[in-house]
mmCIF file of C-alpha atoms in Angstrom:
data_model
loop_
_atom_site.group_PDB
_atom_site.id
_atom_site.type_symbol
_atom_site.label_atom_id
_atom_site.label_comp_id
_atom_site.label_asym_id
_atom_site.label_seq_id
_atom_site.Cartn_x
_atom_site.Cartn_y
_atom_site.Cartn_z
ATOM 1 C CA MET A 47 22.043 17.261 -21.206
ATOM 2 C CA THR A 48 19.365 15.223 -19.595
ATOM 3 C CA THR A 49 16.503 15.793 -17.249
ATOM 4 C CA PRO A 50 15.962 15.689 -13.512
ATOM 5 C CA ALA A 51 15.360 12.116 -12.487
ATOM 6 C CA MET A 52 12.173 12.828 -10.611
ATOM 7 C CA GLY A 53 10.071 9.719 -10.200
ATOM 8 C CA ARG A 54 11.346 6.195 -10.599
ATOM 9 C CA PRO A 55 12.326 5.260 -14.182
ATOM 10 C CA ARG A 56 11.574 1.870 -15.673
ATOM 11 C CA THR A 57 14.589 1.789 -17.998
ATOM 12 C CA PRO A 58 18.024 1.151 -16.395
ATOM 13 C CA TYR A 59 20.278 4.190 -16.109
ATOM 14 C CA ARG A 60 23.020 2.727 -18.305
ATOM 15 C CA ARG A 61 20.579 2.023 -21.126
ATOM 16 C CA ARG A 62 19.115 5.525 -20.880
ATOM 17 C CA LEU A 63 22.587 7.069 -20.952
ATOM 18 C CA LEU A 64 24.123 4.995 -23.740
ATOM 19 C CA GLY A 65 20.992 4.368 -25.770
ATOM 20 C CA ARG A 66 19.386 7.805 -25.633
ATOM 21 C CA ARG A 67 21.487 10.668 -24.353
ATOM 22 C CA LEU A 68 24.919 10.031 -25.817
ATOM 23 C CA PRO A 69 23.602 9.367 -29.361
ATOM 24 C CA VAL A 70 21.533 12.558 -29.219
ATOM 25 C CA LEU A 71 24.474 14.616 -27.942
ATOM 26 C CA LEU A 72 26.778 13.197 -30.591
ATOM 27 C CA GLY A 73 24.198 13.763 -33.307
ATOM 28 C CA ALA A 74 23.665 17.361 -32.183
ATOM 29 C CA ALA A 75 27.413 18.013 -32.194
ATOM 30 C CA LEU A 76 27.732 16.630 -35.738
ATOM 31 C CA VAL A 77 24.804 18.720 -36.998
ATOM 32 C CA LEU A 78 26.258 21.879 -35.449
ATOM 33 C CA THR A 79 29.637 21.013 -36.969
ATOM 34 C CA LEU A 80 28.141 20.779 -40.449
ATOM 35 C CA LEU A 81 25.924 23.863 -40.111
ATOM 36 C CA GLY A 82 28.560 25.985 -38.377
ATOM 37 C CA PRO A 83 26.221 28.430 -36.593
ATOM 38 C CA PHE A 84 27.331 31.663 -34.873
ATOM 39 C CA GLY A 85 30.034 32.266 -37.476
ATOM 40 C CA THR A 86 31.948 29.027 -36.840
ATOM 41 C CA PHE A 87 31.418 27.831 -40.416
ATOM 42 C CA ALA A 88 33.282 30.794 -41.893
ATOM 43 C CA ASP A 89 35.999 31.110 -39.252
ATOM 44 C CA LEU A 90 36.896 27.468 -38.521
ATOM 45 C CA THR A 91 37.907 24.454 -40.570
ATOM 46 C CA LEU A 92 35.819 21.282 -40.478
ATOM 47 C CA ALA A 93 38.201 19.651 -38.004
ATOM 48 C CA GLN A 94 38.190 22.740 -35.789
ATOM 49 C CA ARG A 95 34.403 22.930 -35.855
ATOM 50 C CA LEU A 96 34.157 19.261 -34.934
ATOM 51 C CA ALA A 97 36.470 19.717 -31.953
ATOM 52 C CA TYR A 98 34.697 22.954 -31.002
ATOM 53 C CA TRP A 99 31.161 21.548 -30.931
ATOM 54 C CA VAL A 100 31.955 18.062 -29.644
ATOM 55 C CA GLY A 101 33.955 19.611 -26.816
ATOM 56 C CA LEU A 102 31.286 22.115 -25.815
ATOM 57 C CA ILE A 103 28.343 19.722 -26.142
ATOM 58 C CA GLY A 104 30.241 17.016 -24.285
ATOM 59 C CA LEU A 105 31.290 19.337 -21.460
ATOM 60 C CA GLY A 106 27.786 20.753 -21.124
ATOM 61 C CA GLY A 107 26.234 17.305 -21.194
ATOM 62 C CA LEU A 108 28.568 16.039 -18.471
ATOM 63 C CA ALA A 109 27.874 19.045 -16.251
ATOM 64 C CA PHE A 110 24.131 18.682 -16.796
ATOM 65 C CA GLU A 111 24.228 14.970 -15.970
ATOM 66 C CA LEU A 112 26.202 15.375 -12.754
ATOM 67 C CA LEU A 113 24.167 18.316 -11.517
ATOM 68 C CA THR A 114 20.920 16.520 -12.332
ATOM 69 C CA LEU A 115 21.941 13.438 -10.362
ATOM 70 C CA ALA A 116 22.879 15.592 -7.377
ATOM 71 C CA ALA A 117 19.639 17.591 -7.535
ATOM 72 C CA THR A 118 17.590 14.408 -7.815
ATOM 73 C CA ARG A 119 19.024 12.976 -4.623
ATOM 74 C CA LEU A 120 18.117 16.164 -2.780
ATOM 75 C CA ARG A 121 14.564 16.331 -4.170
ATOM 76 C CA ARG A 122 13.786 12.625 -4.513
ATOM 77 C CA GLU A 123 10.419 12.908 -2.777
ATOM 78 C CA ARG A 124 9.044 15.694 -4.966
ATOM 79 C CA PRO A 125 8.402 14.373 -8.491
ATOM 80 C CA GLU A 126 5.983 17.229 -9.137
ATOM 81 C CA ALA A 127 8.898 19.690 -8.943
ATOM 82 C CA TRP A 128 10.561 18.469 -12.148
ATOM 83 C CA ARG A 129 9.746 21.647 -14.088
ATOM 84 C CA SER A 130 11.415 24.003 -11.631
ATOM 85 C CA MET A 131 14.340 21.611 -11.196
ATOM 86 C CA LEU A 132 14.857 21.340 -14.955
ATOM 87 C CA ALA A 133 14.799 25.125 -15.314
ATOM 88 C CA GLY A 134 17.207 25.552 -12.400
ATOM 89 C CA VAL A 135 19.678 22.970 -13.697
ATOM 90 C CA THR A 136 19.596 24.543 -17.163
ATOM 91 C CA LEU A 137 20.407 28.007 -15.834
ATOM 92 C CA VAL A 138 23.070 26.810 -13.402
ATOM 93 C CA VAL A 139 24.888 24.801 -16.078
ATOM 94 C CA ALA A 140 24.593 27.648 -18.608
ATOM 95 C CA ALA A 141 26.559 30.024 -16.367
ATOM 96 C CA PRO A 142 29.949 28.209 -16.367
ATOM 97 C CA MET A 143 29.389 27.079 -19.951
ATOM 98 C CA THR A 144 29.028 30.731 -20.957
ATOM 99 C CA LEU A 145 32.417 31.497 -19.423
ATOM 100 C CA ALA A 146 33.929 28.453 -21.152
ATOM 101 C CA VAL A 147 32.590 29.609 -24.533
ATOM 102 C CA ALA A 148 33.898 33.138 -23.941
ATOM 103 C CA LEU A 149 37.397 31.856 -23.159
ATOM 104 C CA LEU A 150 37.297 29.526 -26.162
ATOM 105 C CA GLU A 151 36.152 32.297 -28.486
ATOM 106 C CA LYS A 152 38.929 34.585 -27.316
ATOM 107 C CA SER A 153 41.691 31.980 -27.713
ATOM 108 C CA LEU A 154 40.404 30.379 -30.914
ATOM 109 C CA ARG A 155 38.868 33.246 -32.878
ATOM 110 C CA GLY A 156 40.223 36.295 -31.085
ATOM 111 C CA LYS A 157 36.762 37.531 -30.043
ATOM 112 C CA ASP A 158 36.719 39.269 -26.681
ATOM 113 C CA MET A 159 33.347 38.438 -25.065
ATOM 114 C CA LEU A 160 34.641 38.735 -21.500
ATOM 115 C CA HIS A 161 32.559 41.788 -20.652
ATOM 116 C CA PRO A 162 29.009 42.109 -19.269
ATOM 117 C CA LEU A 163 27.254 42.662 -22.590
ATOM 118 C CA GLY A 164 29.205 39.931 -24.356
ATOM 119 C CA LEU A 165 28.642 37.417 -21.557
ATOM 120 C CA ALA A 166 24.921 38.213 -21.493
ATOM 121 C CA GLU A 167 24.688 37.600 -25.239
ATOM 122 C CA LEU A 168 26.596 34.339 -24.953
ATOM 123 C CA PHE A 169 24.416 33.234 -22.038
ATOM 124 C CA VAL A 170 21.308 33.512 -24.200
ATOM 125 C CA TYR A 171 22.962 31.470 -26.971
ATOM 126 C CA VAL A 172 24.115 28.803 -24.509
ATOM 127 C CA VAL A 173 20.636 28.443 -22.999
ATOM 128 C CA LEU A 174 19.106 28.243 -26.479
ATOM 129 C CA VAL A 175 21.516 25.518 -27.644
ATOM 130 C CA THR A 176 21.010 23.637 -24.357
ATOM 131 C CA LEU A 177 17.240 23.609 -24.796
ATOM 132 C CA LEU A 178 17.432 22.503 -28.429
ATOM 133 C CA VAL A 179 19.941 19.724 -27.776
ATOM 134 C CA SER A 180 18.221 18.408 -24.650
ATOM 135 C CA ALA A 181 14.640 18.471 -25.975
ATOM 136 C CA ILE A 182 14.532 14.824 -27.113
ATOM 137 C CA PRO A 183 16.408 13.322 -24.108
ATOM 138 C CA VAL A 184 14.226 15.355 -21.732
ATOM 139 C CA TRP A 185 11.023 14.169 -23.383
ATOM 140 C CA LEU A 186 12.144 10.522 -23.348
ATOM 141 C CA GLU A 187 13.240 10.725 -19.714
ATOM 142 C CA LEU A 188 10.029 12.320 -18.510
ATOM 143 C CA ARG A 189 7.991 9.748 -20.406
ATOM 144 C CA ASP A 190 10.063 6.931 -18.910
ATOM 145 C CA ARG A 191 9.318 8.248 -15.427
ATOM 146 C CA GLY A 192 5.598 8.549 -16.097
ATOM 147 C CA LEU A 193 5.611 12.331 -15.662
ATOM 148 C CA LEU A 194 3.932 13.088 -18.978
ATOM 149 C CA ALA A 195 0.711 11.180 -18.338
ATOM 150 C CA GLY A 196 -2.449 13.122 -18.932
ATOM 151 C CA PRO A 197 -4.180 14.865 -16.056
ATOM 152 C CA THR A 198 -6.116 12.686 -13.677
ATOM 153 C CA PRO A 199 -9.809 12.837 -14.479
ATOM 154 C CA PRO A 200 -11.905 14.634 -11.864
ATOM 155 C CA PRO A 201 -13.280 12.244 -9.239
ATOM 156 C CA SER A 202 -16.888 11.177 -9.484
ATOM 157 C CA PRO A 203 -19.322 12.536 -6.921
ATOM 158 C CA PRO A 204 -19.105 10.481 -3.717
ATOM 159 C CA VAL A 205 -21.845 8.065 -2.776
ATOM 160 C CA PRO A 206 -22.475 7.705 0.970
ATOM 161 C CA ASP A 207 -22.664 3.903 0.964
ATOM 162 C CA ASN A 208 -21.385 1.893 -2.009
ATOM 163 C CA ALA A 209 -22.524 -1.323 -0.458
ATOM 164 C CA THR A 210 -26.180 -0.321 -0.574
ATOM 165 C CA ALA A 211 -26.054 1.876 -3.673
ATOM 166 C CA SER A 212 -27.417 0.486 -6.919
ATOM 167 C CA PRO A 213 -24.957 -0.024 -9.822
ATOM 168 C CA ALA A 214 -26.296 3.124 -11.500
ATOM 169 C CA GLU A 215 -25.601 5.188 -8.367
ATOM 170 C CA ARG A 216 -22.057 3.965 -7.781
ATOM 171 C CA PRO A 217 -19.329 6.324 -9.008
ATOM 172 C CA GLU A 218 -17.541 5.184 -12.151
ATOM 173 C CA PRO A 219 -13.857 4.348 -11.578
ATOM 174 C CA ALA A 220 -11.744 7.317 -12.644
ATOM 175 C CA PHE A 221 -9.627 5.218 -15.011
ATOM 176 C CA LEU A 222 -12.579 4.479 -17.280
ATOM 177 C CA ALA A 223 -12.695 8.157 -18.244
ATOM 178 C CA ARG A 224 -9.274 7.691 -19.874
ATOM 179 C CA LEU A 225 -10.551 5.047 -22.285
ATOM 180 C CA PRO A 226 -11.215 6.113 -25.885
ATOM 181 C CA VAL A 227 -14.933 6.273 -26.642
ATOM 182 C CA ARG A 228 -14.613 3.533 -29.261
ATOM 183 C CA LEU A 229 -13.529 1.041 -26.558
ATOM 184 C CA GLY A 230 -16.625 1.480 -24.421
ATOM 185 C CA ARG A 231 -16.513 0.929 -20.660
ATOM 186 C CA ASP A 232 -16.495 -2.889 -20.415
ATOM 187 C CA LEU A 233 -12.939 -3.139 -19.096
ATOM 188 C CA LEU A 234 -11.529 -6.669 -19.126
ATOM 189 C CA ALA A 235 -7.865 -6.287 -18.245
ATOM 190 C CA LEU A 236 -4.845 -4.026 -18.012
ATOM 191 C CA GLU A 237 -1.427 -4.999 -19.275
ATOM 192 C CA MET A 238 1.836 -3.149 -18.646
ATOM 193 C CA GLU A 239 3.617 -2.513 -21.942
ATOM 194 C CA ASP A 240 6.889 -0.623 -21.708
ATOM 195 C CA HIS A 241 5.982 2.864 -20.423
ATOM 196 C CA TYR A 242 2.282 2.415 -21.140
ATOM 197 C CA VAL A 243 -0.741 0.495 -19.922
ATOM 198 C CA ARG A 244 -2.663 -1.434 -22.555
ATOM 199 C CA ALA A 245 -6.355 -1.427 -21.687
ATOM 200 C CA HIS A 246 -8.338 -4.383 -23.003
ATOM 201 C CA THR A 247 -12.099 -4.004 -23.320
ATOM 202 C CA ALA A 248 -14.809 -6.023 -25.017
ATOM 203 C CA GLU A 249 -14.401 -3.712 -28.044
ATOM 204 C CA GLY A 250 -10.620 -3.862 -28.431
ATOM 205 C CA SER A 251 -7.507 -2.404 -26.820
ATOM 206 C CA ASP A 252 -5.422 0.747 -26.750
ATOM 207 C CA LEU A 253 -2.347 2.177 -25.022
ATOM 208 C CA ILE A 254 -2.566 4.779 -22.274
ATOM 209 C CA LEU A 255 0.532 6.600 -21.026
ATOM 210 C CA MET A 256 0.651 5.926 -17.287
ATOM 211 C CA ARG A 257 2.010 3.437 -14.771
ATOM 212 C CA LEU A 258 0.099 0.235 -14.068
ATOM 213 C CA ARG A 259 -0.022 0.890 -10.330
ATOM 214 C CA ASP A 260 -1.539 4.331 -10.941
ATOM 215 C CA ALA A 261 -4.127 2.840 -13.276
ATOM 216 C CA ILE A 262 -5.062 0.204 -10.689
ATOM 217 C CA ALA A 263 -5.427 2.925 -8.052
ATOM 218 C CA GLU A 264 -8.006 4.597 -10.320
ATOM 219 C CA LEU A 265 -10.066 1.388 -10.557
ATOM 220 C CA THR A 266 -11.392 1.557 -7.009
ATOM 221 C CA GLY A 267 -14.922 0.191 -6.968
ATOM 222 C CA LEU A 268 -14.427 -2.153 -9.916
ATOM 223 C CA ASP A 269 -14.293 -5.845 -8.998
ATOM 224 C CA GLY A 270 -10.936 -7.175 -10.098
ATOM 225 C CA MET A 271 -7.362 -7.723 -8.965
ATOM 226 C CA GLN A 272 -3.747 -7.662 -9.990
ATOM 227 C CA VAL A 273 -2.708 -11.195 -10.932
ATOM 228 C CA HIS A 274 0.822 -10.537 -12.153
ATOM 229 C CA ARG A 275 3.295 -7.688 -11.863
ATOM 230 C CA SER A 276 2.285 -6.722 -15.415
ATOM 231 C CA HIS A 277 -1.427 -7.617 -15.416
ATOM 232 C CA TRP A 278 -4.717 -6.638 -13.759
ATOM 233 C CA VAL A 279 -7.951 -8.513 -14.570
ATOM 234 C CA ALA A 280 -11.626 -7.707 -13.975
ATOM 235 C CA ALA A 281 -13.557 -10.463 -12.212
ATOM 236 C CA ALA A 282 -16.350 -10.387 -14.788
ATOM 237 C CA ALA A 283 -13.815 -10.888 -17.601
ATOM 238 C CA VAL A 284 -12.662 -14.342 -16.455
ATOM 239 C CA ALA A 285 -14.262 -17.088 -18.535
ATOM 240 C CA GLY A 286 -12.046 -19.970 -17.446
ATOM 241 C CA VAL A 287 -8.735 -21.044 -15.967
ATOM 242 C CA GLU A 288 -5.985 -23.234 -17.409
ATOM 243 C CA ARG A 289 -3.239 -24.911 -15.457
ATOM 244 C CA LYS A 290 0.217 -25.323 -16.988
ATOM 245 C CA PRO A 291 2.311 -28.473 -16.460
ATOM 246 C CA ASP A 292 4.452 -26.568 -13.957
ATOM 247 C CA GLY A 293 1.344 -25.736 -11.895
ATOM 248 C CA LYS A 294 1.068 -22.081 -12.880
ATOM 249 C CA LEU A 295 -2.362 -20.676 -13.641
ATOM 250 C CA VAL A 296 -3.474 -18.889 -16.792
ATOM 251 C CA LEU A 297 -6.719 -16.922 -16.866
ATOM 252 C CA VAL A 298 -8.775 -17.169 -20.051
ATOM 253 C CA LEU A 299 -10.819 -14.012 -20.588
ATOM 254 C CA ARG A 300 -14.077 -13.524 -22.444
ATOM 255 C CA ASN A 301 -12.286 -12.079 -25.454
ATOM 256 C CA GLY A 302 -9.905 -15.047 -25.675
ATOM 257 C CA LEU A 303 -6.981 -13.232 -24.077
ATOM 258 C CA ARG A 304 -4.824 -15.429 -21.841
ATOM 259 C CA VAL A 305 -3.316 -13.772 -18.782
ATOM 260 C CA PRO A 306 -0.586 -15.438 -16.682
ATOM 261 C CA VAL A 307 -0.981 -15.599 -12.909
ATOM 262 C CA SER A 308 2.252 -15.306 -10.973
ATOM 263 C CA ARG A 309 2.762 -17.545 -7.938
ATOM 264 C CA SER A 310 2.612 -14.582 -5.566
ATOM 265 C CA TYR A 311 -0.964 -13.807 -6.684
ATOM 266 C CA ALA A 312 -2.195 -17.402 -7.159
ATOM 267 C CA ALA A 313 -3.589 -17.709 -3.626
ATOM 268 C CA ALA A 314 -5.684 -14.546 -4.021
ATOM 269 C CA VAL A 315 -7.023 -15.804 -7.358
ATOM 270 C CA ARG A 316 -8.100 -19.069 -5.724
ATOM 271 C CA GLU A 317 -9.683 -17.283 -2.763
ATOM 272 C CA ALA A 318 -11.700 -15.148 -5.175
ATOM 273 C CA GLY A 319 -13.144 -18.344 -6.676
ATOM 274 C CA TRP A 320 -11.776 -17.660 -10.133
ATOM 275 C CA THR A 321 -10.227 -21.128 -10.422
ATOM 276 C CA GLU A 322 -13.708 -22.643 -10.229
ATOM 277 C CA LYS A 323 -14.631 -21.128 -13.576
ATOM 278 C CA THR A 324 -14.314 -23.793 -16.228
ATOM 279 C CA GLY A 325 -15.143 -21.801 -19.329
ATOM 280 C CA PRO A 326 -18.003 -20.165 -21.195
#
């Protein structure tokens, strides 16, 4: 029980599967075994309940995973469709799982649910259990793919000619609207940190849930550049430059933060004249 892989995740698939989904599925099966919902506590022994819930949760999780992977390949270019895909996968997987539960109930507890009313009742229970069990893996997966970031702030009114407009007339970069009020608007740098972007300002720093490339796209109009795959720096923030023994550059910002410059961005940093800054 996972979530449609819409958007490109930052965490490897194996780590997401073994580190997130399987532990959650196993934990859910153990909790259901101990609680014994839907009459399983009274009718089944502990060993039977364990086999019952581990089997059903495992089978449902496998079906969900396989169907999700298939659906993702078909809808790879539509990350905005994750809600409808998630709902569709849930309902499609619930149908055969309902039949499996009905057959299991009849053979194990002698309950005949193989009729329209019984199957409809079971279908509701299966969907409910699916949603409860998959809630945490779904949330983690969507966050990993950057699909839970807050709405993009509305764009500022356009200015006909930014080159001739005064600083007060130029539209504020959209990203600055995401900054907490306490941080002000004097943005110094952005730093990728797991699934977040850490925004550094003259007043401090805070985490914002979004991808670094999306944050940089919202900084149009602000003088600065990406200097590393994990860092963006504002031109006005650079107070000096250090050179490591291996020749790599390190930018020293006004707040004392040191930002590495990767070799692929070093030429652009030099062309911008940042290496000529010797310090405050």
